[in-house]
Tab-separated table of C-alpha atoms and ligand atoms in Angstrom:
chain	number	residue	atom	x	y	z
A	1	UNK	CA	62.752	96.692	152.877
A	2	UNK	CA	59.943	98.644	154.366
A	3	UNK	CA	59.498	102.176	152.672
A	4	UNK	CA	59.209	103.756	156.473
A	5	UNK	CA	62.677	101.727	157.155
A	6	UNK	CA	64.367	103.289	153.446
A	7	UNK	CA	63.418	106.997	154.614
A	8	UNK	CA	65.201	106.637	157.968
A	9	UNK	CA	67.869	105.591	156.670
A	10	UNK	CA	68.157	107.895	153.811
A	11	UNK	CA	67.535	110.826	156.589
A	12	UNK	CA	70.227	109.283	158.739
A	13	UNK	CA	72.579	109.397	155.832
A	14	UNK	CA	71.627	112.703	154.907
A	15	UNK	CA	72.566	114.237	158.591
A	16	UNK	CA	75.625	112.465	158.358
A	17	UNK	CA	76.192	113.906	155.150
A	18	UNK	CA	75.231	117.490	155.961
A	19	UNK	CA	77.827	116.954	159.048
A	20	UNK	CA	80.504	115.377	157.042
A	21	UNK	CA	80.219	118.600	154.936
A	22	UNK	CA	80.058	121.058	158.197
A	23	UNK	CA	83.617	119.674	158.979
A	24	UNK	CA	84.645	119.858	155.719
A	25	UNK	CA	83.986	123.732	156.029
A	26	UNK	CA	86.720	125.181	158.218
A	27	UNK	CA	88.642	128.397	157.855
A	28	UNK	CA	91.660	128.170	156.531
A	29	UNK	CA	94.003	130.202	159.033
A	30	UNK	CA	97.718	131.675	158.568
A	31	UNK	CA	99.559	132.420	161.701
A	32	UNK	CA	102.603	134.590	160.681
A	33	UNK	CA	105.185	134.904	162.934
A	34	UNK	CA	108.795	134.451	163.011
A	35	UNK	CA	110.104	137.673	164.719
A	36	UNK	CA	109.467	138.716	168.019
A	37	UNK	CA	110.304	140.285	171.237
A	38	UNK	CA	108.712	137.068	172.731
A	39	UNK	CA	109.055	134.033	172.255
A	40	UNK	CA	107.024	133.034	169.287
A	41	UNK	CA	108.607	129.643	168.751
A	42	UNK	CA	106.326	129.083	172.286
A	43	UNK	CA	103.034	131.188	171.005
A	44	UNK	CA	102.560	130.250	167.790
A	45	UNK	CA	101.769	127.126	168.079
A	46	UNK	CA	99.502	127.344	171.271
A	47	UNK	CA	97.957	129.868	168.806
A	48	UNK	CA	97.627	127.103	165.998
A	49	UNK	CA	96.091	124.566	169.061
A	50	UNK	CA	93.779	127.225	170.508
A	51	UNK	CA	92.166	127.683	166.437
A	52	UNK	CA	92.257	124.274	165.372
A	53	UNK	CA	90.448	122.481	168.404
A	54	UNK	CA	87.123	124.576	167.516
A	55	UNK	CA	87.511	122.712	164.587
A	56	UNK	CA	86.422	125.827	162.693
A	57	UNK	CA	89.667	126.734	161.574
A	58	UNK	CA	92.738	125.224	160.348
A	59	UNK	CA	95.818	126.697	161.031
A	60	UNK	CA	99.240	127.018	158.951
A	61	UNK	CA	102.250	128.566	160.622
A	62	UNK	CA	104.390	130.735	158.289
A	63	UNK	CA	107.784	131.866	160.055
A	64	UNK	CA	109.028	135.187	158.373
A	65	UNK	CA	112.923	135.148	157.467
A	66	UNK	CA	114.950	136.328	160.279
A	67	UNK	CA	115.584	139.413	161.605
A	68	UNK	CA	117.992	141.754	159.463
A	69	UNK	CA	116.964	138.677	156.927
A	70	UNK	CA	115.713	139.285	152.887
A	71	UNK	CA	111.716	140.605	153.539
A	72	UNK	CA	111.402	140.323	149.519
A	73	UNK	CA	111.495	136.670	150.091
A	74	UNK	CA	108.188	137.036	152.189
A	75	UNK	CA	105.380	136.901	149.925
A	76	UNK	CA	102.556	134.861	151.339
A	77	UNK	CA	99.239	134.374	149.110
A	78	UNK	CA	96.649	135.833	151.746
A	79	UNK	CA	93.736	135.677	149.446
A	80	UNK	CA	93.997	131.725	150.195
A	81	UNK	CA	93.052	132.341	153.708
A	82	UNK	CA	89.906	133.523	155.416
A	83	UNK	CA	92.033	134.323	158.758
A	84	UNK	CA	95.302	136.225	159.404
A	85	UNK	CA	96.580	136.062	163.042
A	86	UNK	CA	99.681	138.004	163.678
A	87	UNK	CA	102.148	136.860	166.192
A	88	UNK	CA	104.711	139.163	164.413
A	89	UNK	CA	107.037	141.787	165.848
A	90	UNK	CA	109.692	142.548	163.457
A	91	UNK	CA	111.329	144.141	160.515
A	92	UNK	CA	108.964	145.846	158.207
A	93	UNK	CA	107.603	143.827	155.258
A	94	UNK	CA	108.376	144.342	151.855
A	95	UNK	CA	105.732	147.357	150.146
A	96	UNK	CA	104.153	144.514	147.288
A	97	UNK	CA	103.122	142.512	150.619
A	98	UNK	CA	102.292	145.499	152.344
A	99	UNK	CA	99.675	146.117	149.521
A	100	UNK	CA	98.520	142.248	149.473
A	101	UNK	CA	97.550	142.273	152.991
A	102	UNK	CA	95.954	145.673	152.772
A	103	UNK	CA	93.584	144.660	149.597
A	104	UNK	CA	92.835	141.068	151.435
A	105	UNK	CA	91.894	143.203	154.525
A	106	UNK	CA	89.702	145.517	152.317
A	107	UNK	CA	88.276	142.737	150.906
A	108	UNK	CA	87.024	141.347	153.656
A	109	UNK	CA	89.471	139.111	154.922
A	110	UNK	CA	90.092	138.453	158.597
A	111	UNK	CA	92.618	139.454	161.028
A	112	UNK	CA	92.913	138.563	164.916
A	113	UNK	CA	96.219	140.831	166.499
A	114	UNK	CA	97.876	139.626	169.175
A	115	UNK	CA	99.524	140.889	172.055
A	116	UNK	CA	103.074	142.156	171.050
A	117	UNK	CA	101.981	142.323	167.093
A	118	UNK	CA	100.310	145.858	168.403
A	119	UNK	CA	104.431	146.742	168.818
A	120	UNK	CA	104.721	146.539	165.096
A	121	UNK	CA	105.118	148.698	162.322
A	122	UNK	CA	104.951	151.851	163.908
A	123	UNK	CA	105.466	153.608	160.863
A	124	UNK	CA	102.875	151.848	158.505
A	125	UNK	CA	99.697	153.897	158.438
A	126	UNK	CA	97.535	151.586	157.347
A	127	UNK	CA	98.683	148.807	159.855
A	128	UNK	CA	98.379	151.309	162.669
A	129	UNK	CA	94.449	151.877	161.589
A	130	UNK	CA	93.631	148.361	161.575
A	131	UNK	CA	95.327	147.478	165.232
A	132	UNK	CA	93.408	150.687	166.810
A	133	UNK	CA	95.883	151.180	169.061
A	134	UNK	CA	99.021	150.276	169.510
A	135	UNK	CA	102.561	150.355	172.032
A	136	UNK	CA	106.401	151.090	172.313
A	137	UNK	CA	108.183	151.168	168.285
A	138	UNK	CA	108.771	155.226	169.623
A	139	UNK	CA	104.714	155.731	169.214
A	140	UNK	CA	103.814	159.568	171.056
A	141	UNK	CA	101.201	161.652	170.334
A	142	UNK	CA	102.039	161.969	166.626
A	143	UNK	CA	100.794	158.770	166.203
A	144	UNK	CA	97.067	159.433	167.962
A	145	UNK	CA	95.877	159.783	171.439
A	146	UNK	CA	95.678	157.732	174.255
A	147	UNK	CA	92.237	155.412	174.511
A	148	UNK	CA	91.039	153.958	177.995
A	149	UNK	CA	88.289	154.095	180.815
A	150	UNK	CA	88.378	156.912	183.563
A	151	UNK	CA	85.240	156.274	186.267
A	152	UNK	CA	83.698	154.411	183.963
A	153	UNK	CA	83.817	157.200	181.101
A	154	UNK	CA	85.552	156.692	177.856
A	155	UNK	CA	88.511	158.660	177.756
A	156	UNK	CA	90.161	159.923	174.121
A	157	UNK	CA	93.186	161.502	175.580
A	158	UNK	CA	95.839	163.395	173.325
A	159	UNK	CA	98.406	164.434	176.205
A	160	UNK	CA	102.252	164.075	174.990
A	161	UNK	CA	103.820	160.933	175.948
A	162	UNK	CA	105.389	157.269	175.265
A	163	UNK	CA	102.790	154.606	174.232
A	164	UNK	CA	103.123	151.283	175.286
A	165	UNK	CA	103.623	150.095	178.977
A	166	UNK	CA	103.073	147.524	181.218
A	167	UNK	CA	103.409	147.396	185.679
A	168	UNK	CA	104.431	144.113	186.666
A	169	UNK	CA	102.591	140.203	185.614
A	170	UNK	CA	100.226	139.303	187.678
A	171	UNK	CA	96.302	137.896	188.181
A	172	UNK	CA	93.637	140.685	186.813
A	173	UNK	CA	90.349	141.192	186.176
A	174	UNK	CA	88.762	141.615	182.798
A	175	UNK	CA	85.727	143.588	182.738
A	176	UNK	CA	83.131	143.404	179.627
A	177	UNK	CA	82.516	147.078	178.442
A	178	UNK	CA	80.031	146.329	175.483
A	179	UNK	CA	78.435	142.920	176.495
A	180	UNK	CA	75.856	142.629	173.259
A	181	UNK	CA	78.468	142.662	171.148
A	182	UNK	CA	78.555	138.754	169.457
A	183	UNK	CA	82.630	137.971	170.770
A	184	UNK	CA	81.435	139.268	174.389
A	185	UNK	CA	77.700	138.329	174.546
A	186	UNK	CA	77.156	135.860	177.621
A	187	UNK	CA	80.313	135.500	178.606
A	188	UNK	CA	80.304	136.988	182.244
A	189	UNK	CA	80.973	140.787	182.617
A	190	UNK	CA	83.789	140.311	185.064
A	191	UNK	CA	86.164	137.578	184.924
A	192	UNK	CA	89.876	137.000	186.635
A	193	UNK	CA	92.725	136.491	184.111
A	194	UNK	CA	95.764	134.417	184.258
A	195	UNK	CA	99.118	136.016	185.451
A	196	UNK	CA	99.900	138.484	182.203
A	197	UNK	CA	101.545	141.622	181.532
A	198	UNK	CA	98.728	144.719	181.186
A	199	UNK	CA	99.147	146.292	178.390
A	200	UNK	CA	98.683	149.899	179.256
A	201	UNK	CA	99.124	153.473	177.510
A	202	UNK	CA	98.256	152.138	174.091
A	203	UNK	CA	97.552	155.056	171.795
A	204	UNK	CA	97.009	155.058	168.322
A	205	UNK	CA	93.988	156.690	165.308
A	206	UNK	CA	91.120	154.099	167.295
A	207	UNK	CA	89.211	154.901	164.076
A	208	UNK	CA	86.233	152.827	163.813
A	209	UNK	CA	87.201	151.117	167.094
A	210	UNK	CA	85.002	149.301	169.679
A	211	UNK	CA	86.777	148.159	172.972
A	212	UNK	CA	84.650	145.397	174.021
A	213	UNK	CA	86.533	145.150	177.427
A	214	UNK	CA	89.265	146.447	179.729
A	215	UNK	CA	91.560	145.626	182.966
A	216	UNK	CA	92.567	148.195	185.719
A	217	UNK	CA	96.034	148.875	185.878
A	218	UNK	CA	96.107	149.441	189.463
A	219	UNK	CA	99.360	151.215	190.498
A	220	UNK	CA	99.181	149.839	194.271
A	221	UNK	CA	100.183	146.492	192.404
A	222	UNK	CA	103.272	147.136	190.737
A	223	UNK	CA	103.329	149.933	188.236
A	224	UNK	CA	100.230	151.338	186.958
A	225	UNK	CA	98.330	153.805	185.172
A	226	UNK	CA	95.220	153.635	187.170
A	227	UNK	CA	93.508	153.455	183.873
A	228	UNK	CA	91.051	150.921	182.971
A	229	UNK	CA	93.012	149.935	179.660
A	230	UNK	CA	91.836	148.162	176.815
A	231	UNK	CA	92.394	144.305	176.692
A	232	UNK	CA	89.825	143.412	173.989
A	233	UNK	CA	88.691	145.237	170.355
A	234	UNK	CA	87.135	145.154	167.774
A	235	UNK	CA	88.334	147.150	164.255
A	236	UNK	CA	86.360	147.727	161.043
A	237	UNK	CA	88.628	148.216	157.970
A	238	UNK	CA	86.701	148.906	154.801
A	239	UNK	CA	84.759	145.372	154.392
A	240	UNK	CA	87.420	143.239	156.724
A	241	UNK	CA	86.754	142.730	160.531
A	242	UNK	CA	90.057	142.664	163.070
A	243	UNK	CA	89.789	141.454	166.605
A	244	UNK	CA	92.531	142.462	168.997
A	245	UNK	CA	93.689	141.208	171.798
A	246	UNK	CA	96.249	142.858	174.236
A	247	UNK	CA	96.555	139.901	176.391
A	248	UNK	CA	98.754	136.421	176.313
A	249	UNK	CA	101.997	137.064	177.210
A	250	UNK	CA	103.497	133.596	176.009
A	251	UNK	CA	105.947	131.356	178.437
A	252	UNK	CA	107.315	127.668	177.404
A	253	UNK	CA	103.773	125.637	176.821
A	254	UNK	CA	101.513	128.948	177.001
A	255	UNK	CA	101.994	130.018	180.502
A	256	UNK	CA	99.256	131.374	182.290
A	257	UNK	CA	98.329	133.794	180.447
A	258	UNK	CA	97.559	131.857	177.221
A	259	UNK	CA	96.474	128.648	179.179
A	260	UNK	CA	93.943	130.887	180.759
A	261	UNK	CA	90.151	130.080	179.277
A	262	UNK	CA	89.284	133.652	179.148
A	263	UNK	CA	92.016	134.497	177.141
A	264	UNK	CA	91.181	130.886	175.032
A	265	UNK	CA	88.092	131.680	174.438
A	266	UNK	CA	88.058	135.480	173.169
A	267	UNK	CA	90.280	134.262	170.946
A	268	UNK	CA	88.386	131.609	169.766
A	269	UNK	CA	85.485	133.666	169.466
A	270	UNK	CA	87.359	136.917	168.214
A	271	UNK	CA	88.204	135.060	165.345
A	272	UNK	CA	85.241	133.709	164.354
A	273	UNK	CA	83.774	136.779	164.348
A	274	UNK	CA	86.741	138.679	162.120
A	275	UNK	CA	85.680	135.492	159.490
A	276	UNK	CA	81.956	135.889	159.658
A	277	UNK	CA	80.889	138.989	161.825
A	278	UNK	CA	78.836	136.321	163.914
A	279	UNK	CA	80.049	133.819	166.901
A	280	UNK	CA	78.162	130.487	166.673
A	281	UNK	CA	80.597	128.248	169.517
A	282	UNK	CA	78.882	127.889	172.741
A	283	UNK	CA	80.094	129.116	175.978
A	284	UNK	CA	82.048	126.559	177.582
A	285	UNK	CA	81.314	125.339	181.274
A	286	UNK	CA	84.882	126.193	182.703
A	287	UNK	CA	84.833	130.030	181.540
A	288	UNK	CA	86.068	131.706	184.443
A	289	UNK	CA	84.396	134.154	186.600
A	290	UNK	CA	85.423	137.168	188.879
A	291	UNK	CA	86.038	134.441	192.026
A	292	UNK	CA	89.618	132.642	190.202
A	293	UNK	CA	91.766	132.205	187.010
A	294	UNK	CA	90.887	128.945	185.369
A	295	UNK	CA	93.978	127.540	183.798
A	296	UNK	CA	93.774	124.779	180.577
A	297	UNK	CA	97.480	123.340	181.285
A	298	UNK	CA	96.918	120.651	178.723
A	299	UNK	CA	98.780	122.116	175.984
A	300	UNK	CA	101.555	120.348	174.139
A	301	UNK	CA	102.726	119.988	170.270
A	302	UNK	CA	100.864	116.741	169.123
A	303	UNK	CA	102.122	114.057	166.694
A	304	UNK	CA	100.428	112.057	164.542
A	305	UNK	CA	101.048	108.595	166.616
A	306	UNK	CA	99.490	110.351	169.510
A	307	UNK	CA	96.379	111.412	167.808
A	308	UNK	CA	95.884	108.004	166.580
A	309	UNK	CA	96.726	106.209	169.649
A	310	UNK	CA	94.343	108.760	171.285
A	311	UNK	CA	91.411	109.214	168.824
A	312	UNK	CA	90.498	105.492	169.704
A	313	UNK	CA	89.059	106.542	172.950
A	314	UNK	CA	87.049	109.930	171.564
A	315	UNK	CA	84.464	111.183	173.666
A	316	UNK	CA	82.709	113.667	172.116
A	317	UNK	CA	81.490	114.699	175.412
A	318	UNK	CA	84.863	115.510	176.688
A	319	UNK	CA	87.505	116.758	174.312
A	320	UNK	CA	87.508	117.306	170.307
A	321	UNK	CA	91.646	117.353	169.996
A	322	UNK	CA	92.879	114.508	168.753
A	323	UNK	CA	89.703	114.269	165.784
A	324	UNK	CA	90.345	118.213	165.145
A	325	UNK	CA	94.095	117.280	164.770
A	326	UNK	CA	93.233	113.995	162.731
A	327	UNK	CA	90.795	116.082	160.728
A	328	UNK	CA	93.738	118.558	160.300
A	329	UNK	CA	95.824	116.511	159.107
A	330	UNK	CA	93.871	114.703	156.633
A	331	UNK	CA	93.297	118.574	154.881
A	332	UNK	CA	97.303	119.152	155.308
A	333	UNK	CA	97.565	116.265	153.314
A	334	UNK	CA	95.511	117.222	149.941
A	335	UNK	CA	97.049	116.208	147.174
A	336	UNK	CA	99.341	113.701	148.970
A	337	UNK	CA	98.234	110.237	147.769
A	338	UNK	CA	100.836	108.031	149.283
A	339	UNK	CA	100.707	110.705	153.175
A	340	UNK	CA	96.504	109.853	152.461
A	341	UNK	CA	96.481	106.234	152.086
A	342	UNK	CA	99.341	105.492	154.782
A	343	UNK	CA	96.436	107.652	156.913
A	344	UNK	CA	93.780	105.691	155.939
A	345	UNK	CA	95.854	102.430	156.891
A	346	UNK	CA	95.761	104.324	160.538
A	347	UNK	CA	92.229	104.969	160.591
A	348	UNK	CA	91.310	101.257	159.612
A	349	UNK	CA	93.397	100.021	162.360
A	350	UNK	CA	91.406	102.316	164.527
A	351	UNK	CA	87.884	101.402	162.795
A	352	UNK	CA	89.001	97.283	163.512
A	353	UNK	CA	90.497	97.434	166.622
A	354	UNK	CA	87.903	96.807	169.790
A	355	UNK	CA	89.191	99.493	172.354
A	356	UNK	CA	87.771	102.431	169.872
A	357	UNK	CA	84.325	103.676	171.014
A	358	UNK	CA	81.451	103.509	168.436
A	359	UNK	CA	81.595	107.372	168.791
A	360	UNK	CA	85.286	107.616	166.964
A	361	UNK	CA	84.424	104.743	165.180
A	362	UNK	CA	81.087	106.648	163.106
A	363	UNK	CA	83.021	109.649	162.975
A	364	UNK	CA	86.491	107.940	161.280
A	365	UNK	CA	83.440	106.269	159.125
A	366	UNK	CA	82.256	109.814	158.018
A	367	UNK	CA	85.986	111.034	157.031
A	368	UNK	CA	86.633	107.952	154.976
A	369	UNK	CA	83.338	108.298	152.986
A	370	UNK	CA	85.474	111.022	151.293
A	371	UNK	CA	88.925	110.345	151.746
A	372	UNK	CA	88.918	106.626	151.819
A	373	UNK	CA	90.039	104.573	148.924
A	374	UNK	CA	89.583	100.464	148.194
A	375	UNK	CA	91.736	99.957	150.816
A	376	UNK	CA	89.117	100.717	153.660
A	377	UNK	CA	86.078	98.768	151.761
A	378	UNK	CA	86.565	95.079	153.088
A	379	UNK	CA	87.176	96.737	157.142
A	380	UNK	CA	83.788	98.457	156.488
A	381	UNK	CA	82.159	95.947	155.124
A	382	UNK	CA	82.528	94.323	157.899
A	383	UNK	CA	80.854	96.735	160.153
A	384	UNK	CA	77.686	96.618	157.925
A	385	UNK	CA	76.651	93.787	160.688
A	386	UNK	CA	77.541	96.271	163.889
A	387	UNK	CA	74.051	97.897	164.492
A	388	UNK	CA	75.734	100.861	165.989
A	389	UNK	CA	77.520	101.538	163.158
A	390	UNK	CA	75.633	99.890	160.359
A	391	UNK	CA	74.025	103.544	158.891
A	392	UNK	CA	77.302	105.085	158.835
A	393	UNK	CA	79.478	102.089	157.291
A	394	UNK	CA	76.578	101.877	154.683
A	395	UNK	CA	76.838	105.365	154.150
A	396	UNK	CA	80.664	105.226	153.597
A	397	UNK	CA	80.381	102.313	151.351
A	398	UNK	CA	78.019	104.431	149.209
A	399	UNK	CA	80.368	106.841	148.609
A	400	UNK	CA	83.337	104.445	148.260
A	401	UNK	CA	81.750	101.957	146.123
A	402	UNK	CA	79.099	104.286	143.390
A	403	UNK	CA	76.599	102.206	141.662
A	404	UNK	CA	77.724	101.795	138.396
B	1	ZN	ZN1	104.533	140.446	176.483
């Protein structure tokens, strides 16, 4: 073999390998919900789908007991997780997991709040500084001033009064208020969400609070404040980062509110940014802009079958899902040597049959370089010949088969 011929290969199998580890490095995510005044059993896991196709995160759902249920039996381990989303609206939790989450949130962990979870806890201090701001739960002026945009001037407004409102759903537009900021940069300044409820008259200590955007509550459309109230923010908590968003009131599937790519994507990139303090995802083509809501109806609870029926015909150009959820699944299953190899059965079916593009095909290749056991070595070996896919079955075969 030529020398010239050994180095592009070993560079091909290097990129493969630094790649192979770039998926391996997602965030692992817990979406607690499990009480509500919505229906969570619909948001969460739109929620989990929203997170897991960036394929940067990987989300578990944990339900709480139910209402009126024992809180002392709610004790999740948050210093496993880099991301906390809260889809929770419900009994207060017990004080030792009151003190976990505070010390992971100290520490640096992440948290993303959304809509309805800035109802909760009215009476937890702490909780109340991390949301910013938050609604109903009896909040007044004891618990901190109203926060919003008057003619374009930020208002801090300590009048007596309810917090919490909303006028009637409908379409409105979200307008960027601090557009350097890494969730908001080059996303367009104006854009047209999906019918939702406005959160208005939020009030709450806004300590160390950025609103990166707001929507008019325009009265002439059914109950408003005519207030530009904050939709989108940003909360520093000792070393941990919270995004909150007051949008996404959920229906069956989503609705339009969470099907909506604005509200998709500040989520997606809120919560990057409460893991890291940076946003690396690109902006996608079909972001919306002042001129119409652009709905993604596409959501629906996928099974296992489906993403291996599906992953077959991956186009990398089109849609990550069913390899995200594959991917997903394979890291649900750690630990699980009978769930892993009755996987990697799947995949090889996949990897042999001739429907699957070459682009699934490398990418199933790079996932069983690491997962894969004997089982996969004769299908693979057998792609050696395939040009396309030579590098990457060589590469797998490398890693399934060590030189002794
Ligand atoms: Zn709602």
């Amino acid at each position: 073999m030529k020398k010239q011929y050994l180095l592009l290969l070993f560079v091909a199998g290097l990129l493969t390998f630094v790649s192979a580890c770039k998926n391996e490095a997602v965030y692992k995510t817990l979406i607690i919900t499990g009480q509500n005044n919505h229906n969570w059993k619909a948001s969460s896991p739109v929620l989990k789908q929203i997170l897991d196709e960036t394929g940067m995160f990987t989300a578990d759902i944990l339900i709480t007991p139910e209402k009126g249920g024992d809180m002392n039996t709610f004790n999740p381990d948050f210093s496993k997780y880099k991301l906390i989303v809260l889809d929770y609206n419900g009994d207060s939790w017990s004080e030792k997991t009151n003190a976990a989450f505070l010390e992971y949130v100290k520490n640096g962990g992440g948290v993303v709040v959304y809509h309805a979870a800035d109802n909760s806890f009215p009476a937890w201090k702490e909780y109340n500084e991390m949301i910013g701001l938050g609604g109903w739960g009896n909040r007044t002026e004891k618990d901190g001033p109203y926060v919003y945009y008057k003619n374009n001037q930020l208002v801090i407004d300590t009048a007596a009064g309810k917090g919490g409102s909303h006028g009637k759903r409908r379409e409105f537009l979200v307008r960027a208020r601090i557009t350097d900021h890494p969730i908001t940069k080059g996303l367009p300044v104006r854009w047209l969400h999906g019918n939702d409820e406005l959160y208005s008259q939020l009030r709450g200590p806004a300590k160390n609070m950025q609103i990166l955007a707001t929507a008019f509550a325009d009265s002439a459309k059914g109950g408003g404040t005519r207030r530009d109230e904050p939709m989108l923010m940003v909360i520093s908590y000792e070393k941990g980062r919270i995004f909150h968003t007051a949008m996404g009131h959920a229906d069956e599937g989503g609705g339009p509110a969470m099907q909506c790519v604005g509200f998709i994507v500040t989520l997606q990139r809120g919560a990057e940014w409460a893991v890291t303090g940076d946003v690396t995802q690109p902006i996608p083509w079909d972001f919306p802009s002042a001129a119409g809501v652009v709905l993604r109806p596409d959501f629906k609870e996928m099974k296992l079958d489906e993403a291996m029926a599906n992953v077959g015909s991956y186009d990398i150009a089109k849609s990550t899902k069913y390899f995200s959820y594959v991917q997903s699944h394979i890291r649900n299953l750690a630990g699980d040597e009978q769930g892993l190899l009755n996987l990697e059965k799947m995949m090889v079916k996949v990897l042999t049959s001739n429907e699957a593009t070459v682009e699934a095909k490398k990418l199933l290749l790079r996932e069983l370089s690491w997962m894969g056991s004997d089982y996969s070595v004769p299908a693979i070996k057998n792609l050696v010949s395939n040009t396309e896919l030579k590098d990457e079955a060589e590469f797998a075969l490398a890693r399934l088969q060590p030189v002794k």
